Coordinates of C-alpha atoms and ligand atoms in Angstrom, one line a residue:
Chain A
X428 CA -6.2 -31.1 13.3
X429 CA -9.6 -29.7 12.5
X430 CA -10.0 -27.1 9.8
X431 CA -10.7 -23.5 10.8
X432 CA -12.5 -20.8 8.9
X433 CA -10.0 -18.0 8.5
X434 CA -9.6 -14.8 6.5
X435 CA -6.7 -15.0 4.1
X436 CA -4.7 -12.1 5.5
X437 CA -5.0 -13.4 9.1
X438 CA -4.3 -17.0 8.1
X439 CA -1.1 -16.0 6.3
X440 CA 0.0 -13.9 9.2
X441 CA -0.5 -16.8 11.6
X442 CA 1.3 -19.1 9.2
X443 CA 4.3 -16.8 9.1
X444 CA 4.5 -17.1 12.9
X445 CA 4.2 -20.8 12.8
X446 CA 6.9 -20.9 10.1
X447 CA 9.3 -19.1 12.4
X448 CA 8.8 -15.4 11.7
X449 CA 10.2 -13.5 14.7
X450 CA 10.0 -9.9 13.4
X451 CA 7.4 -7.8 11.6
X452 CA 7.4 -4.2 10.4
X453 CA 4.7 -2.7 8.2
X454 CA 2.4 0.2 7.5
X455 CA -1.4 0.0 7.0
X456 CA -2.8 -0.2 3.5
X457 CA -6.0 -1.8 2.2
X458 CA -6.4 -4.8 1.4
X459 CA -3.5 -6.0 3.5
X460 CA -4.1 -4.1 6.8
X461 CA -5.5 -7.2 8.6
X462 CA -2.0 -8.8 8.4
X463 CA -0.5 -6.1 10.6
X464 CA -3.6 -5.6 12.7
X465 CA -3.5 -9.3 13.5
X466 CA 0.2 -9.3 14.3
X467 CA 0.1 -6.2 16.4
X468 CA -1.1 -8.0 19.4
X469 CA -0.4 -11.7 18.4
X470 CA 3.4 -11.1 18.2
X471 CA 3.9 -9.5 21.6
X472 CA 1.7 -12.3 23.0
X473 CA 4.2 -14.9 21.9
X474 CA 7.3 -12.9 22.6
X475 CA 8.1 -11.7 19.1
X476 CA 8.7 -8.3 17.8
X477 CA 6.1 -6.1 16.0
X478 CA 6.7 -2.6 14.8
X479 CA 4.2 -0.3 13.2
X480 CA 6.6 1.7 10.9
X481 CA 6.2 5.3 9.9
X482 CA 6.2 4.3 6.2
X483 CA 6.8 1.3 3.9
X484 CA 10.3 2.7 3.3
X485 CA 11.0 2.5 7.1
X486 CA 9.3 -0.9 7.3
X487 CA 11.5 -2.6 4.7
X488 CA 14.6 -0.9 6.2
X489 CA 13.7 -2.3 9.6
X490 CA 13.3 -5.7 8.0
X491 CA 16.7 -5.3 6.5
X492 CA 18.1 -4.5 9.9
X493 CA 16.4 -7.4 11.5
X494 CA 17.5 -9.8 8.7
X495 CA 21.0 -8.6 9.2
X496 CA 20.9 -9.7 12.8
X497 CA 19.6 -13.2 11.8
X498 CA 15.9 -12.8 12.6
X499 CA 13.2 -14.1 10.3
X500 CA 11.6 -10.9 9.2
X501 CA 8.4 -10.1 7.4
X502 CA 6.7 -7.1 5.9
X503 CA 3.5 -6.9 4.0
X504 CA 1.8 -4.3 1.9
X505 CA -0.1 -3.6 -1.3
X506 CA -0.1 -1.2 -4.3
X507 CA 1.9 2.0 -3.8
X508 CA 3.2 0.6 -0.5
X509 CA 5.1 -2.2 -2.2
X510 CA 6.6 0.3 -4.7
X511 CA 8.1 2.2 -1.8
X512 CA 9.8 -1.0 -0.5
X513 CA 11.7 -1.6 -3.7
X514 CA 14.8 0.3 -2.9
X515 CA 15.1 -1.7 0.3
X516 CA 14.4 -5.0 -1.4
X517 CA 17.2 -4.3 -3.8
X518 CA 19.6 -3.7 -0.9
X519 CA 18.4 -6.8 0.9
X520 CA 18.9 -8.9 -2.3
X521 CA 22.3 -7.4 -2.7
X522 CA 23.3 -8.4 0.8
X523 CA 21.9 -12.0 0.4
X524 CA 19.6 -11.5 3.3
X525 CA 16.6 -13.8 3.6
X526 CA 13.3 -12.2 4.4
X527 CA 9.6 -12.5 3.3
X528 CA 7.5 -9.8 1.6
X529 CA 3.8 -10.3 1.3
X530 CA 2.1 -8.3 -1.5
X531 CA -1.7 -8.5 -1.3
X532 CA -2.1 -7.1 -4.8
X533 CA -4.7 -4.4 -5.5
X534 CA -5.4 -3.0 -8.9
X535 CA -3.6 -0.2 -10.5
X536 CA -1.1 2.5 -11.2
X537 CA -0.8 5.4 -8.9
X538 CA -3.2 5.1 -6.0
X539 CA -5.1 2.5 -8.1
X540 CA -8.2 1.0 -6.5
X541 CA -9.1 -1.7 -3.9
X542 CA -10.1 -4.2 -6.6
X543 CA -8.4 -7.6 -6.6
X544 CA -5.8 -7.7 -9.4
X545 CA -2.6 -9.1 -10.7
X546 CA -1.1 -5.8 -12.0
X547 CA 2.2 -6.2 -10.1
X548 CA 3.2 -9.4 -11.9
X549 CA 6.0 -7.8 -14.0
X550 CA 7.4 -5.8 -11.1
X551 CA 7.5 -8.7 -8.7
X552 CA 9.0 -11.2 -11.2
X553 CA 11.7 -8.8 -12.5
X554 CA 13.3 -7.8 -9.1
X555 CA 11.5 -4.5 -8.9
X556 CA 14.2 -2.2 -7.6
X557 CA 17.5 -0.9 -9.0
X558 CA 19.9 -3.5 -10.4
X559 CA 19.8 -7.0 -11.6
X560 CA 18.5 -9.4 -9.0
X561 CA 15.3 -11.5 -8.6
X562 CA 13.1 -12.3 -5.7
X563 CA 11.7 -15.8 -5.4
X564 CA 7.9 -15.2 -6.2
X565 CA 5.2 -17.5 -5.0
X566 CA 1.5 -17.1 -5.9
X567 CA -1.1 -19.2 -4.1
X568 CA -4.5 -20.0 -5.5
X569 CA -6.2 -20.7 -2.2
X570 CA -5.8 -19.6 1.4
X571 CA -4.5 -23.1 2.3
X572 CA -1.9 -22.9 -0.4
X573 CA -0.9 -19.5 0.9
X574 CA -0.6 -20.8 4.4
X575 CA 1.6 -23.7 3.2
X576 CA 3.8 -21.3 1.2
X577 CA 4.2 -18.9 4.0
X578 CA 5.0 -21.7 6.5
X579 CA 7.9 -22.8 4.3
X580 CA 8.9 -19.4 3.0
X581 CA 11.7 -18.8 5.6
X582 CA 13.2 -22.2 4.8
X583 CA 13.4 -21.3 1.1
X584 CA 14.6 -17.7 1.8
X585 CA 17.4 -19.0 4.1
X586 CA 18.3 -22.0 1.8
X587 CA 18.8 -19.6 -1.1
X588 CA 19.8 -16.5 0.9
X589 CA 17.3 -14.5 -1.1
X590 CA 14.1 -12.5 -0.4
X591 CA 10.9 -14.4 -1.0
X592 CA 7.8 -12.5 -2.3
X593 CA 4.4 -14.0 -1.7
X594 CA 2.0 -12.5 -4.2
X595 CA -1.6 -12.9 -3.3
X596 CA -4.6 -10.8 -4.4
X597 CA -7.1 -8.6 -2.6
X598 CA -9.7 -11.4 -3.0
X599 CA -7.5 -14.0 -1.4
X600 CA -6.6 -11.6 1.4
X601 CA -10.2 -10.7 2.2
X602 CA -12.1 -14.0 1.7
X603 CA -12.6 -16.7 4.2
X604 CA -11.8 -20.4 3.6
X605 CA -11.3 -23.5 5.7
X606 CA -7.6 -24.0 6.5
X607 CA -5.4 -26.4 8.4
X608 CA -2.8 -24.4 10.4
X609 CA 0.5 -26.3 10.8
X610 CA 2.3 -26.6 14.1
X611 CA 4.9 -24.1 15.3
X612 CA 8.4 -24.8 13.9
X613 CA 11.3 -24.4 16.3
X614 CA 13.0 -21.0 15.6
X615 CA 16.7 -20.9 15.0
X616 CA 18.5 -17.5 14.6
X617 CA 20.8 -17.3 11.6
X618 CA 24.5 -16.5 11.9
X619 CA 26.1 -13.5 10.3
X620 CA 25.6 -13.4 6.5
X621 CA 28.4 -12.2 4.3
X622 CA 27.4 -10.3 1.2
X623 CA 29.2 -11.2 -2.0
X624 CA 30.7 -7.7 -2.1
X625 CA 30.3 -4.9 -4.5
X626 CA 30.7 -4.8 -8.3
X627 CA 33.6 -6.9 -9.8
X628 CA 34.5 -10.3 -11.2
X629 CA 34.2 -11.9 -7.7
X630 CA 30.7 -10.6 -7.2
X631 CA 29.6 -11.6 -10.7
X632 CA 30.8 -15.2 -10.3
X633 CA 29.2 -15.6 -6.9
X634 CA 25.9 -14.1 -8.0
X635 CA 25.8 -16.3 -11.1
X636 CA 26.0 -19.4 -9.0
X637 CA 23.4 -18.1 -6.6
X638 CA 21.0 -17.2 -9.5
X639 CA 21.5 -20.4 -11.4
X640 CA 20.8 -22.5 -8.4
X641 CA 17.4 -20.7 -7.9
X642 CA 16.6 -21.1 -11.6
X643 CA 17.5 -24.8 -11.6
X644 CA 15.8 -25.8 -8.4
X645 CA 12.7 -23.6 -7.8
X646 CA 10.4 -24.0 -10.7
X647 CA 6.9 -25.0 -9.4
X648 CA 3.7 -25.4 -11.2
X649 CA 0.6 -27.5 -11.6
X650 CA -0.4 -29.0 -15.0
X651 CA -4.0 -30.1 -15.6
X652 CA -4.6 -32.3 -18.6
X653 CA -2.0 -30.6 -20.8
X654 CA -0.5 -33.8 -22.4
X655 CA -3.1 -34.1 -25.2
X656 CA -4.5 -30.6 -25.1
X657 CA -5.2 -28.6 -28.2
X658 CA -5.6 -25.4 -26.2
X659 CA -3.6 -24.7 -23.0
X660 CA -4.8 -22.1 -20.6
X661 CA -2.1 -20.4 -18.4
X662 CA -3.2 -18.6 -15.2
X663 CA -2.1 -18.2 -11.6
X664 CA -3.9 -17.2 -8.4
X665 CA -7.6 -16.5 -8.5
X666 CA -8.1 -16.7 -12.3
X667 CA -6.4 -20.2 -12.2
X668 CA -9.3 -21.4 -10.1
X669 CA -11.8 -20.2 -12.7
X670 CA -9.7 -21.8 -15.5
X671 CA -9.6 -25.2 -13.6
X672 CA -13.4 -25.2 -13.8
X673 CA -13.3 -24.1 -17.4
X674 CA -11.1 -27.1 -18.3
X675 CA -13.6 -29.5 -16.8
X676 CA -16.5 -27.8 -18.5
X677 CA -14.8 -27.9 -21.9
X678 CA -13.5 -31.4 -21.5
X679 CA -17.1 -32.3 -20.8
X680 CA -18.0 -31.0 -24.2
X681 CA -15.2 -33.0 -25.8
X682 CA -12.8 -30.1 -26.2
X683 CA -9.2 -31.0 -25.5
X684 CA -8.2 -28.2 -23.1
X685 CA -5.6 -28.1 -20.3
X686 CA -4.2 -25.6 -17.8
X687 CA -0.7 -24.7 -16.7
X688 CA -0.8 -23.0 -13.3
X689 CA 2.5 -21.4 -12.3
X690 CA 2.9 -21.7 -8.5
X691 CA 6.2 -20.0 -8.4
X692 CA 6.1 -17.0 -10.8
X693 CA 9.9 -16.6 -10.5
X694 CA 11.7 -18.7 -11.5
X695 CA 9.1 -19.1 -14.2
X696 CA 8.1 -22.8 -14.8
X697 CA 9.5 -23.3 -18.2
X698 CA 9.7 -27.1 -17.7
X699 CA 5.8 -27.1 -17.6
X700 CA 5.9 -26.3 -21.4
X701 CA 8.3 -29.1 -22.4
X702 CA 6.8 -31.7 -24.7
X703 CA 3.5 -30.1 -25.3
X704 CA 2.5 -28.6 -28.6
X705 CA -1.1 -27.3 -28.5
X706 CA -2.8 -25.2 -31.2
X707 CA -2.7 -22.2 -28.9
X708 CA -1.7 -21.0 -25.5
X709 CA -4.2 -18.6 -23.8
X710 CA -3.3 -16.6 -20.7
X711 CA -6.1 -15.3 -18.3
X712 CA -4.9 -12.4 -16.2
X713 CA -6.4 -9.7 -14.0
X714 CA -4.7 -6.7 -15.4
X715 CA -4.9 -4.1 -18.2
X716 CA -2.3 -5.0 -20.9
X717 CA -1.3 -8.6 -20.2
X718 CA 2.0 -9.4 -18.5
X719 CA 2.1 -13.2 -17.9
X720 CA 1.6 -13.5 -21.7
X721 CA 5.1 -12.3 -22.4
X722 CA 6.6 -15.1 -20.2
X723 CA 4.3 -17.7 -21.8
X724 CA 5.6 -16.6 -25.3
X725 CA 9.2 -17.0 -24.1
X726 CA 8.3 -20.4 -22.6
X727 CA 6.7 -21.5 -25.9
X728 CA 9.8 -20.5 -27.8
X729 CA 12.1 -22.2 -25.3
X730 CA 10.2 -25.5 -25.5
X731 CA 10.3 -25.5 -29.3
X732 CA 6.7 -24.4 -29.7
X733 CA 7.7 -20.9 -30.8
X734 CA 5.3 -21.0 -33.7
X735 CA 2.3 -21.7 -31.5
X736 CA 0.2 -18.6 -31.2
X737 CA -0.2 -17.1 -27.7
X738 CA -3.4 -15.3 -26.8
X739 CA -4.2 -13.1 -23.8
X740 CA -7.5 -12.5 -22.0
X741 CA -6.7 -9.5 -19.7
X742 CA -9.8 -8.7 -17.6
X743 CA -8.8 -5.4 -16.1
X744 CA -9.9 -4.9 -12.5
X745 CA -12.1 -7.9 -12.2
X746 CA -11.1 -11.6 -12.1
X747 CA -12.4 -13.4 -15.1
X748 CA -15.5 -15.6 -14.6
X749 CA -16.2 -18.9 -16.4
X750 CA -18.4 -17.1 -18.9
X751 CA -15.7 -14.7 -19.9
X752 CA -13.1 -17.5 -20.4
X753 CA -15.5 -19.7 -22.3
X754 CA -16.5 -16.7 -24.5
X755 CA -12.8 -15.9 -25.2
X756 CA -12.1 -19.5 -25.9
X757 CA -14.7 -19.6 -28.6
X758 CA -13.3 -16.4 -30.1
X759 CA -9.8 -18.0 -30.2
X760 CA -11.2 -21.1 -31.9
X761 CA -13.1 -19.1 -34.5
X762 CA -10.2 -16.8 -35.2
X763 CA -12.1 -13.6 -34.2
X764 CA -9.4 -12.4 -31.8
X765 CA -5.8 -11.8 -32.6
X766 CA -3.0 -13.5 -30.9
X767 CA -0.4 -11.5 -28.9
X768 CA 2.5 -13.5 -30.2
Chain B
X1468 CA -31.6 32.5 10.8
X1469 CA -29.3 33.3 8.0
X1470 CA -28.5 30.7 5.4
X1471 CA -25.0 30.6 4.1
X1472 CA -24.4 30.4 0.3
X1473 CA -22.6 27.4 -1.0
X1474 CA -19.2 28.6 -2.3
X1475 CA -18.7 28.4 -6.0
X1476 CA -15.5 26.4 -5.7
X1477 CA -17.4 23.6 -4.2
X1478 CA -18.6 21.3 -6.9
X1479 CA -20.6 18.4 -5.4
X1480 CA -21.4 16.9 -2.1
X1481 CA -18.6 15.0 -0.4
X1482 CA -18.9 11.6 1.1
X1483 CA -17.5 12.0 4.6
X1484 CA -19.2 10.1 7.4
X1485 CA -21.8 12.0 9.5
X1486 CA -20.2 14.0 12.2
X1487 CA -16.7 13.9 10.6
X1488 CA -14.6 17.1 11.1
X1489 CA -13.3 17.0 7.5
X1490 CA -16.5 18.3 6.0
X1491 CA -16.5 21.4 8.3
X1492 CA -12.9 22.3 7.5
X1493 CA -13.1 22.0 3.8
X1494 CA -16.3 24.1 3.9
X1495 CA -14.3 26.9 5.7
X1496 CA -11.6 26.7 3.2
X1497 CA -14.1 27.0 0.3
X1498 CA -15.7 30.0 1.9
X1499 CA -12.3 31.7 2.4
X1500 CA -11.3 31.1 -1.2
X1501 CA -14.5 32.8 -2.3
X1502 CA -14.2 35.7 0.2
X1503 CA -10.6 36.3 -0.7
X1504 CA -11.2 36.1 -4.5
X1505 CA -8.1 34.0 -5.2
X1506 CA -7.5 31.1 -7.5
X1507 CA -6.7 28.1 -5.5
X1508 CA -4.8 24.9 -6.2
X1509 CA -6.0 22.2 -3.9
X1510 CA -3.6 19.2 -3.3
X1511 CA -4.7 16.4 -1.1
X1512 CA -2.8 13.3 -0.4
X1513 CA -4.1 9.9 0.6
X1514 CA -6.6 9.5 3.5
X1515 CA -10.2 10.4 3.9
X1516 CA -9.1 13.6 2.2
X1517 CA -9.6 11.5 -1.0
X1518 CA -13.3 12.1 -0.5
X1519 CA -12.6 15.5 -2.0
X1520 CA -11.9 13.9 -5.4
X1521 CA -14.1 15.7 -7.9
X1522 CA -15.5 18.2 -5.4
X1523 CA -13.3 21.2 -6.3
X1524 CA -13.9 23.5 -9.2
X1525 CA -10.4 25.1 -9.1
X1526 CA -7.4 22.9 -10.1
X1527 CA -7.2 19.8 -7.8
X1528 CA -4.6 17.0 -7.5
X1529 CA -4.5 13.8 -5.5
X1530 CA -0.9 13.2 -4.6
X1531 CA 1.0 10.1 -3.3
X1532 CA 0.6 9.3 0.4
X1533 CA 2.6 11.8 2.4
X1534 CA 4.0 13.7 -0.6
X1535 CA 1.4 16.5 -1.1
X1536 CA 3.7 19.2 0.4
X1537 CA 6.5 18.4 -2.0
X1538 CA 4.1 18.3 -5.0
X1539 CA 2.8 21.7 -3.8
X1540 CA 6.2 23.2 -3.6
X1541 CA 6.7 22.2 -7.2
X1542 CA 3.4 23.7 -8.3
X1543 CA 3.9 26.9 -6.3
X1544 CA 7.3 27.4 -8.0
X1545 CA 5.6 27.4 -11.3
X1546 CA 2.4 29.3 -10.4
X1547 CA 3.4 31.7 -7.7
X1548 CA 0.2 33.8 -7.9
X1549 CA -2.1 30.9 -7.1
X1550 CA -3.1 30.0 -3.5
X1551 CA -1.4 26.6 -3.3
X1552 CA -2.5 24.6 -0.2
X1553 CA -2.2 21.0 0.9
X1554 CA -5.1 19.3 2.6
X1555 CA -3.8 16.3 4.6
X1556 CA -4.5 14.0 7.4
X1557 CA -2.3 13.5 10.5
X1558 CA -1.0 10.2 9.3
X1559 CA -0.3 11.6 5.9
X1560 CA 1.4 14.8 7.0
X1561 CA 3.2 13.6 10.2
X1562 CA 3.8 9.9 9.8
X1563 CA 4.6 8.8 6.3
X1564 CA 5.0 12.4 5.0
X1565 CA 7.0 13.9 7.9
X1566 CA 10.0 14.6 5.7
X1567 CA 8.0 16.3 3.0
X1568 CA 6.0 18.3 5.6
X1569 CA 9.2 19.5 7.4
X1570 CA 11.0 20.3 4.2
X1571 CA 8.0 22.4 2.9
X1572 CA 8.1 24.3 6.2
X1573 CA 11.8 24.7 6.1
X1574 CA 11.8 26.6 2.8
X1575 CA 8.4 26.5 1.0
X1576 CA 5.8 29.2 0.4
X1577 CA 2.7 27.1 0.7
X1578 CA 0.0 26.5 3.3
X1579 CA -0.6 23.2 4.9
X1580 CA -4.0 22.4 6.4
X1581 CA -3.7 19.3 8.5
X1582 CA -6.7 17.3 9.8
X1583 CA -5.7 15.7 13.1
X1584 CA -8.2 13.0 14.1
X1585 CA -5.7 10.9 16.1
X1586 CA -5.9 8.0 13.8
X1587 CA -5.6 6.6 10.2
X1588 CA -9.3 7.1 9.4
X1589 CA -9.4 5.9 5.8
X1590 CA -7.8 2.5 6.4
X1591 CA -10.0 1.7 9.4
X1592 CA -8.6 3.3 12.4
X1593 CA -5.0 2.3 13.0
X1594 CA -2.6 4.1 15.5
X1595 CA -1.2 7.3 14.3
X1596 CA 1.7 9.3 15.8
X1597 CA -1.1 11.7 17.1
X1598 CA -3.0 8.9 18.9
X1599 CA -3.3 9.7 22.6
X1600 CA -1.6 7.6 25.3
X1601 CA -3.9 4.8 26.2
X1602 CA -6.2 5.3 23.2
X1603 CA -7.2 2.1 21.6
X1604 CA -6.9 1.6 17.9
X1605 CA -6.8 -1.5 15.6
X1606 CA -3.0 -1.7 16.0
X1607 CA -2.9 -0.6 19.7
X1608 CA -5.7 -2.8 20.9
X1609 CA -4.6 -2.5 24.5
X1610 CA -4.2 1.2 24.3
X1611 CA -1.2 3.2 23.0
X1612 CA 1.8 2.6 25.1
X1613 CA 3.5 6.0 24.8
X1614 CA 6.8 4.7 26.3
X1615 CA 7.2 2.1 23.5
X1616 CA 5.2 3.7 20.7
X1617 CA 5.9 7.4 21.2
X1618 CA 4.2 10.4 22.7
X1619 CA 1.4 12.4 20.8
X1620 CA 3.1 14.2 18.0
X1621 CA 2.9 17.9 17.8
X1622 CA 3.4 19.0 14.2
X1623 CA 2.8 22.8 14.3
X1624 CA 5.0 23.1 17.3
X1625 CA 7.8 21.3 15.6
X1626 CA 7.4 23.2 12.3
X1627 CA 7.4 26.5 14.2
X1628 CA 11.2 26.0 14.9
X1629 CA 12.0 26.9 11.3
X1630 CA 12.8 30.5 10.4
X1631 CA 10.7 30.2 7.2
X1632 CA 7.6 29.2 9.1
X1633 CA 5.8 32.5 9.9
X1634 CA 2.5 31.1 11.1
X1635 CA 1.6 27.9 13.0
X1636 CA -1.6 27.3 14.8
X1637 CA -4.1 24.7 16.0
X1638 CA -7.9 25.0 15.7
X1639 CA -10.8 22.7 16.4
X1640 CA -14.4 22.4 15.1
X1641 CA -16.2 20.9 18.1
X1642 CA -18.5 23.9 18.6
X1643 CA -19.5 27.0 16.6
X1644 CA -17.1 29.3 18.4
X1645 CA -14.1 27.1 17.6
X1646 CA -15.3 26.8 14.0
X1647 CA -15.2 30.5 13.7
X1648 CA -11.8 30.8 15.3
X1649 CA -10.4 28.1 13.0
X1650 CA -11.7 30.0 10.0
X1651 CA -9.8 33.1 11.2
X1652 CA -6.6 31.0 11.6
X1653 CA -6.8 29.5 8.1
X1654 CA -7.5 33.0 6.7
X1655 CA -4.3 34.3 8.2
X1656 CA -2.3 31.4 6.8
X1657 CA -3.7 32.0 3.4
X1658 CA -3.0 35.8 3.5
X1659 CA 0.5 35.0 4.5
X1660 CA 1.0 32.8 1.5
X1661 CA -0.5 35.4 -0.9
X1662 CA 2.0 38.0 0.5
X1663 CA 4.8 35.6 -0.7
X1664 CA 6.7 35.6 2.6
X1665 CA 6.8 32.1 3.9
X1666 CA 5.0 29.0 5.1
X1667 CA 1.9 28.6 7.3
X1668 CA 0.4 25.6 8.9
X1669 CA -3.0 25.2 10.6
X1670 CA -3.8 21.9 12.2
X1671 CA -7.4 21.2 13.0
X1672 CA -8.6 18.7 15.7
X1673 CA -11.4 16.8 14.1
X1674 CA -13.6 13.9 15.1
X1675 CA -13.6 10.5 13.4
X1676 CA -16.8 9.1 14.9
X1677 CA -16.7 6.0 12.7
X1678 CA -13.4 4.7 13.9
X1679 CA -13.6 6.1 17.4
X1680 CA -16.8 4.2 17.6
X1681 CA -18.5 7.2 19.2
X1682 CA -21.5 9.3 18.3
X1683 CA -20.7 12.7 16.7
X1684 CA -21.8 14.4 19.9
X1685 CA -19.6 12.2 22.1
X1686 CA -16.7 12.7 19.7
X1687 CA -17.0 16.5 20.1
X1688 CA -17.1 16.2 23.8
X1689 CA -14.1 13.9 23.8
X1690 CA -12.1 16.4 21.7
X1691 CA -13.0 19.2 24.1
X1692 CA -12.3 17.2 27.3
X1693 CA -9.4 14.9 26.4
X1694 CA -7.8 15.7 23.1
X1695 CA -7.2 19.4 23.8
X1696 CA -5.3 18.5 26.9
X1697 CA -2.5 17.1 24.7
X1698 CA -3.0 19.5 21.8
X1699 CA -3.4 23.1 22.9
X1700 CA -5.6 25.3 20.7
X1701 CA -4.6 28.7 19.3
X1702 CA -1.6 30.4 17.8
X1703 CA 1.7 28.7 18.3
X1704 CA 3.8 31.1 16.2
X1705 CA 2.7 34.3 14.4
X1706 CA 5.1 36.6 12.6
X1707 CA 2.6 37.8 10.1
X1708 CA 1.8 41.2 11.7
X1709 CA 4.8 43.0 10.1
X1710 CA 4.6 41.0 6.8
X1711 CA 0.9 41.5 6.2
X1712 CA 1.1 45.2 7.1
X1713 CA 3.9 45.8 4.6
X1714 CA 2.0 43.8 2.0
X1715 CA -1.0 46.1 2.4
Ligands
TPP427 C1 2.2 4.4 0.1 C2 0.9 4.2 0.7 N1 0.8 3.5 1.9 C3 -0.3 3.3 2.5 C4 -1.5 3.7 2.0 C5 -2.8 3.4 2.7 N2 -3.4 4.6 3.4 C6 -4.3 5.3 2.8 S1 -4.9 6.5 3.7 C7 -3.8 6.1 5.0 C8 -3.8 6.8 6.3 C9 -4.6 8.0 6.4 O1 -4.6 8.6 7.6 P1 -4.6 10.1 7.8 O2 -3.6 10.8 6.9 O3 -4.5 10.5 9.2 O4 -6.0 10.6 7.1 P2 -7.5 10.4 7.7 O5 -8.1 9.3 6.8 O6 -7.4 10.0 9.1 O7 -8.1 11.7 7.5 C10 -3.1 5.0 4.6 C11 -2.1 4.3 5.5 C12 -1.4 4.4 0.7 N3 -2.5 4.8 0.1 N4 -0.2 4.6 0.1
SF4_428 S1 -13.6 7.4 8.6 FE1 -13.4 9.0 10.1 S2 -12.1 10.6 9.0 FE2 -12.9 9.2 7.5 S3 -14.8 10.2 6.7 FE3 -15.4 8.8 8.3 S4 -15.4 9.9 10.2 FE4 -14.3 11.1 8.7
MG429 MG1 -6.1 10.9 10.5

């Protein structure tokens, strides 16, 4: 099939439908609004259910109701809107309902701004709501990858009986790239799902099995020239595209540099760190204080490279460009910046 | 011709689109604050009201989407002598913030000024609960289907059911006469609050030429001809006569 030029938000919305999504509820917020604007007439057109909710709290609650009846439900939002969904996501996770949540991440605390960012990494990878659960978190680096993830997201959510979060960024939502849209999957409604119950030994045992299965089976990443690397960059989403270029620039200059690109952010790809022992790990992230860096330090320790320093280039509300990463790399090499761990 | 002095509380020019109703209403509020000689606390939530950021010389706070009334109740409890008012859009006050708006009316002593422009202006013109039947928006591309998506939502009428709500009204700003009437409505609501006796709400029908894709002149005409058919102008509930007399 020929490639089409599509805006990220609209491409992912269409991919959700092709992957089987039968129900959507959401509330407008920039830079995600095109998802719901697109679905508002596209879903009725193909006989699926679209609701413009009165709030993000109502939207996730409606998703919970739809998932309970066996539908493949989607909601999408950004910034403060995703925060409002957290109570509902915790309930959904507790009930083992599959569903998909799309977060087109914008920068900031509070109202934040419309800048493209990765400031929600910690919240998304730690469950986000009350209690002790995790969402499966996928982070595409291109619109095509986002389309492919969204297309398969219901299969993953239903296989593991767990909510899936697709974490994109304002830039990925707003930009246009060539994409191949897959064919429509046949839609099958799920039967009744039985929650593991409330607190107690029975619940603990069942949730432990559930959790361990996700951890064991869902690590996904891409490694670029890490085997012999002296310096390993770690980045996901948009900064990882910049880092991919930086690796070839530096390799061209004879520097042994590689990149680990987490594709699933949770479970974190610890296996990507096995067997490599660079002089330093460097994370490149679009946030204020560095968040991915903590997981990289844990991964280094887990892989036996606990004494390898871990640096963090956090570029606030703007995605790093090549110059910024190259400049930071020189500083790491010359020892003029301090490691985080 | 008389030129009107710019009120002191107004700090710098706002950035509303040309022909937007927001600019007129906030100007009326600023004039009233000066004329009444009160100290105000302006709380706006999320929407094109955010264009007020940095425009107010009295204390000002930008609140979470829909929550300004709850934040205002908290502030008023601590500073009862200040004129504490919320400045919200229809989406903010009646859609996501419906619960906070109703609860402030139910037992608060604040004033809510609500700009009803029939859509979510700031996010690019999605359907709001106030959107007219048949009106097209980016999420009701074929026109709002009132049977499935609800009838136009009447906030002041609903609020007026509560005992604590002593004043509820709807104004408009599509011509100078309506602008003057709206100023008088807001004045009454502010005086009510300063008497300490209950909650007042004034909704104002405003144009959003940008998202309606109309000229400012056509927007005004559409409000006068079509919008006022669903949203009647004037006082909906007024129990201030006795209160304000006693306060004097
Ligand atoms: C929790 C949350 N959800 C969504 C948004 C995005 N948002 C900003 S303004 C707005 C709607 C504003 O509409 P309205 O209150 O009618 O104000 P107007 O711009 O029309 O004056 C929305 C949905 C947000 N900022 N926070
Ligand atoms: S988008 Fe509409 S409500 Fe917002 S400032 Fe422009 S005209 Fe006013
Ligand atoms: Mg509005």
